[in-house]
Short mmCIF file of C-alpha atoms in Angstrom, two decimals:
data_model
loop_
_atom_site.label_atom_id
_atom_site.label_comp_id
_atom_site.label_asym_id
_atom_site.label_seq_id
_atom_site.Cartn_x
_atom_site.Cartn_y
_atom_site.Cartn_z
CA MET A 1 -18.23 -8.36 0.92
CA ALA A 2 -15.12 -6.40 2.43
CA VAL A 3 -14.08 -6.27 5.96
CA SER A 4 -12.90 -2.93 7.02
CA LEU A 5 -9.71 -3.48 9.06
CA SER A 6 -8.62 -1.76 12.07
CA LYS A 7 -4.69 -1.33 13.44
CA GLY A 8 -3.48 -4.74 14.14
CA GLN A 9 -6.35 -6.89 12.52
CA THR A 10 -5.37 -9.94 10.43
CA LEU A 11 -7.35 -11.71 7.83
CA SER A 12 -7.05 -14.91 6.31
CA LEU A 13 -6.68 -14.33 2.74
CA GLU A 14 -8.72 -17.99 2.03
CA LYS A 15 -11.98 -17.81 -0.49
CA SER A 16 -15.36 -18.09 1.19
CA GLY A 17 -15.84 -21.43 -1.02
CA GLY A 18 -12.30 -22.64 0.33
CA GLY A 19 -9.34 -22.69 -1.98
CA ARG A 20 -6.72 -19.82 -1.75
CA LEU A 21 -6.48 -16.68 -3.39
CA THR A 22 -3.47 -15.96 -6.39
CA ARG A 23 -3.90 -12.95 -7.73
CA VAL A 24 -4.43 -9.78 -5.26
CA PHE A 25 -3.80 -6.07 -5.79
CA MET A 26 -3.45 -3.38 -2.93
CA GLY A 27 -5.21 -0.34 -4.21
CA LEU A 28 -4.75 3.24 -2.70
CA GLY A 29 -6.45 6.03 -2.88
CA TRP A 30 -6.26 10.04 -1.68
CA ASP A 31 -7.69 13.44 -2.24
CA ALA A 32 -5.98 16.78 -2.01
CA VAL A 33 -7.75 18.91 0.94
CA ALA A 34 -8.64 22.08 -0.71
CA ARG A 35 -7.49 25.18 1.34
CA GLY A 36 -8.65 28.80 0.72
CA PHE A 37 -9.06 32.31 2.13
CA LEU A 38 -11.96 34.38 1.46
CA GLY A 39 -13.93 31.89 -0.23
CA ARG A 40 -11.34 31.05 -3.02
CA ARG A 41 -10.51 27.30 -2.14
CA LYS A 42 -7.69 25.22 -3.98
CA SER A 43 -6.38 21.76 -3.44
CA VAL A 44 -2.55 21.31 -3.99
CA ASP A 45 -1.26 18.21 -5.67
CA VAL A 46 0.21 15.87 -3.63
CA ASP A 47 2.13 13.03 -4.63
CA LEU A 48 1.77 9.84 -2.61
CA ASP A 49 3.79 6.89 -3.57
CA ALA A 50 2.80 3.19 -2.73
CA SER A 51 5.44 0.90 -2.74
CA ALA A 52 5.34 -3.18 -1.97
CA LEU A 53 9.00 -4.34 0.16
CA LEU A 54 9.67 -8.05 0.01
CA PHE A 55 11.25 -9.77 3.20
CA ASP A 56 12.77 -12.93 3.78
CA ALA A 57 11.99 -14.94 6.90
CA ARG A 58 14.97 -13.50 8.78
CA GLY A 59 13.58 -9.70 7.92
CA GLU A 60 15.89 -9.34 5.41
CA LEU A 61 14.50 -7.06 2.36
CA VAL A 62 14.72 -9.28 -0.63
CA ASP A 63 13.16 -6.63 -3.42
CA GLN A 64 10.46 -3.74 -3.56
CA VAL A 65 8.44 -2.13 -6.05
CA TRP A 66 7.70 1.23 -6.12
CA PHE A 67 7.66 4.44 -8.62
CA GLN A 68 11.08 3.65 -9.80
CA GLN A 69 11.36 -0.33 -9.98
CA LEU A 70 7.56 -0.96 -11.36
CA ARG A 71 8.33 -5.15 -11.40
CA SER A 72 10.12 -7.18 -8.78
CA ARG A 73 13.02 -8.96 -10.07
CA ASP A 74 10.72 -12.44 -10.35
CA GLY A 75 7.89 -10.49 -11.95
CA SER A 76 5.33 -11.78 -9.22
CA VAL A 77 5.14 -7.93 -8.23
CA GLN A 78 3.95 -5.48 -10.48
CA HIS A 79 3.36 -1.36 -9.85
CA THR A 80 0.73 -0.08 -12.42
CA GLY A 81 2.18 3.21 -12.29
CA ASP A 82 2.65 6.43 -10.48
CA ASN A 83 -0.05 9.06 -9.58
CA LEU A 84 1.42 12.82 -9.06
CA THR A 85 -1.33 14.36 -7.97
CA GLY A 86 -4.65 11.69 -6.42
CA ALA A 87 -6.93 13.13 -9.26
CA GLY A 88 -9.68 11.12 -10.07
CA GLU A 89 -12.06 8.45 -8.92
CA GLY A 90 -11.12 5.12 -6.72
CA ASP A 91 -7.68 3.63 -6.59
CA ASP A 92 -4.93 6.31 -7.54
CA GLU A 93 -2.10 3.56 -7.69
CA ARG A 94 -1.96 -0.37 -7.76
CA ILE A 95 0.07 -2.69 -6.75
CA VAL A 96 -0.26 -6.34 -8.07
CA VAL A 97 1.19 -9.50 -6.34
CA ASP A 98 0.46 -12.83 -8.10
CA LEU A 99 0.81 -15.18 -4.31
CA SER A 100 1.27 -18.04 -6.65
CA ALA A 101 4.67 -16.45 -7.99
CA VAL A 102 5.92 -14.80 -5.15
CA PRO A 103 9.34 -16.95 -4.20
CA ALA A 104 9.62 -19.30 -1.08
CA ALA A 105 11.99 -17.24 0.07
CA VAL A 106 9.80 -14.45 0.55
CA ALA A 107 7.80 -14.57 3.93
CA SER A 108 6.27 -11.32 3.42
CA VAL A 109 5.07 -8.31 1.69
CA VAL A 110 4.75 -4.92 3.04
CA PHE A 111 2.86 -1.75 1.86
CA THR A 112 3.91 1.63 2.48
CA VAL A 113 2.64 4.90 1.39
CA ASN A 114 4.71 7.92 1.40
CA SER A 115 4.46 11.85 0.35
CA PHE A 116 7.13 12.14 -2.27
CA THR A 117 6.81 15.77 -2.30
CA GLY A 118 7.04 16.22 1.64
CA GLN A 119 3.57 17.17 2.53
CA ASP A 120 2.38 15.90 5.49
CA PHE A 121 -1.09 14.00 5.62
CA SER A 122 -2.76 16.76 7.07
CA SER A 123 -2.91 17.72 2.94
CA ILE A 124 -5.01 14.55 2.09
CA GLN A 125 -8.33 13.15 2.69
CA ASN A 126 -10.24 10.24 1.76
CA ALA A 127 -7.50 8.07 1.88
CA PHE A 128 -7.84 4.75 1.79
CA CYS A 129 -5.72 1.02 0.90
CA ARG A 130 -7.88 -2.05 0.16
CA LEU A 131 -6.91 -5.16 -0.78
CA VAL A 132 -8.83 -6.57 -3.59
CA ASP A 133 -8.96 -10.45 -5.04
CA ALA A 134 -8.48 -9.99 -8.80
CA ALA A 135 -7.80 -13.40 -9.97
CA GLY A 136 -11.40 -13.42 -11.55
CA PRO A 137 -13.39 -11.40 -13.92
CA GLN A 138 -14.73 -8.81 -11.41
CA GLU A 139 -12.71 -7.72 -8.90
CA VAL A 140 -13.79 -8.64 -5.23
CA GLU A 141 -12.49 -6.23 -2.66
CA LEU A 142 -11.42 -8.43 0.33
CA ALA A 143 -10.71 -5.94 2.95
CA ARG A 144 -10.32 -2.05 2.89
CA TYR A 145 -8.14 -0.02 5.67
CA GLU A 146 -8.82 3.70 5.80
CA LEU A 147 -5.79 5.89 6.57
CA SER A 148 -7.77 7.90 8.83
CA GLY A 149 -6.10 10.80 11.04
CA ALA A 150 -4.47 13.86 9.46
CA GLY A 151 -1.19 14.32 10.74
CA ARG A 152 1.97 15.63 10.68
CA HIS A 153 3.15 12.58 9.47
CA THR A 154 4.70 12.05 5.70
CA ALA A 155 4.50 8.40 5.57
CA GLN A 156 2.82 5.41 6.78
CA VAL A 157 3.55 1.81 6.93
CA MET A 158 -0.25 0.52 5.48
CA ALA A 159 -0.35 -3.29 5.69
CA LYS A 160 1.48 -6.65 5.18
CA LEU A 161 0.94 -9.93 3.47
CA THR A 162 2.07 -12.78 5.31
CA ARG A 163 2.81 -16.37 4.51
CA GLN A 164 0.27 -18.31 6.66
CA GLY A 165 1.01 -22.25 6.22
CA ARG A 166 0.73 -22.66 2.09
CA GLY A 167 -1.74 -19.48 2.28
CA TRP A 168 -1.40 -15.69 3.06
CA ALA A 169 -2.78 -13.21 5.56
CA MET A 170 -3.14 -9.58 5.90
CA THR A 171 -2.53 -7.75 8.67
CA ALA A 172 -3.48 -3.65 8.83
CA ILE A 173 -0.65 -1.64 10.63
CA GLY A 174 -1.56 1.87 10.11
CA GLN A 175 1.82 2.89 11.65
CA THR A 176 2.63 6.79 10.81
CA ALA A 177 6.35 7.71 10.03
CA SER A 178 8.50 10.19 8.23
CA GLY A 179 9.96 9.83 5.11
CA ARG A 180 10.07 10.36 1.15
CA THR A 181 10.92 6.81 -0.32
CA PHE A 182 10.67 3.51 1.21
CA SER A 183 14.02 3.20 1.83
CA GLU A 184 13.44 6.01 4.67
CA LEU A 185 10.81 4.07 5.95
CA LEU A 186 12.61 0.56 6.71
CA PRO A 187 13.26 1.49 10.49
CA ALA A 188 9.57 2.03 10.80
CA VAL A 189 8.76 -1.20 9.05
CA ARG A 190 11.39 -3.46 10.33
CA PRO A 191 9.25 -4.05 14.26
CA HIS A 192 6.43 -5.25 11.97
CA LEU A 193 7.98 -8.31 10.39
#
């Protein structure tokens, strides 16, 4: 059963029967808000982008995965593709992390979302990120974080995975920010390392 996380809450990523997770993905989903006049409602496409930023223990960015680089240099993190509209049910974008293959020099993986087209979050609804155990034959949702609170921001630092002993933990961040790409979000990310 998934845990619904609040800002700042941390979840250890150990399997319920013991052992460590080896493969997870962060799913991002959203819908465009339908707006209209005189009974005519139309939604405008909103291009949200999920990114994964890999940091070392000193807080230095060592690699990134986003719509222009779908795979980390070592292959341990992979983006499954860019959704330009949010159309469809479930996850609109996914970033898969092979935790057992993430280089030892990587201390944390931070997930961000930004509006590449520049629309603010008042233009989206039903937005969420979720962490899923993807190692077995069936996907098991481990944690869900609702990206609630439509607002004038264009980005959010969603969550991070951090090494915890020999395993990993997930922390929900939910920090609003502004920026169209991950590089513009780095000042908002750094306080959470």
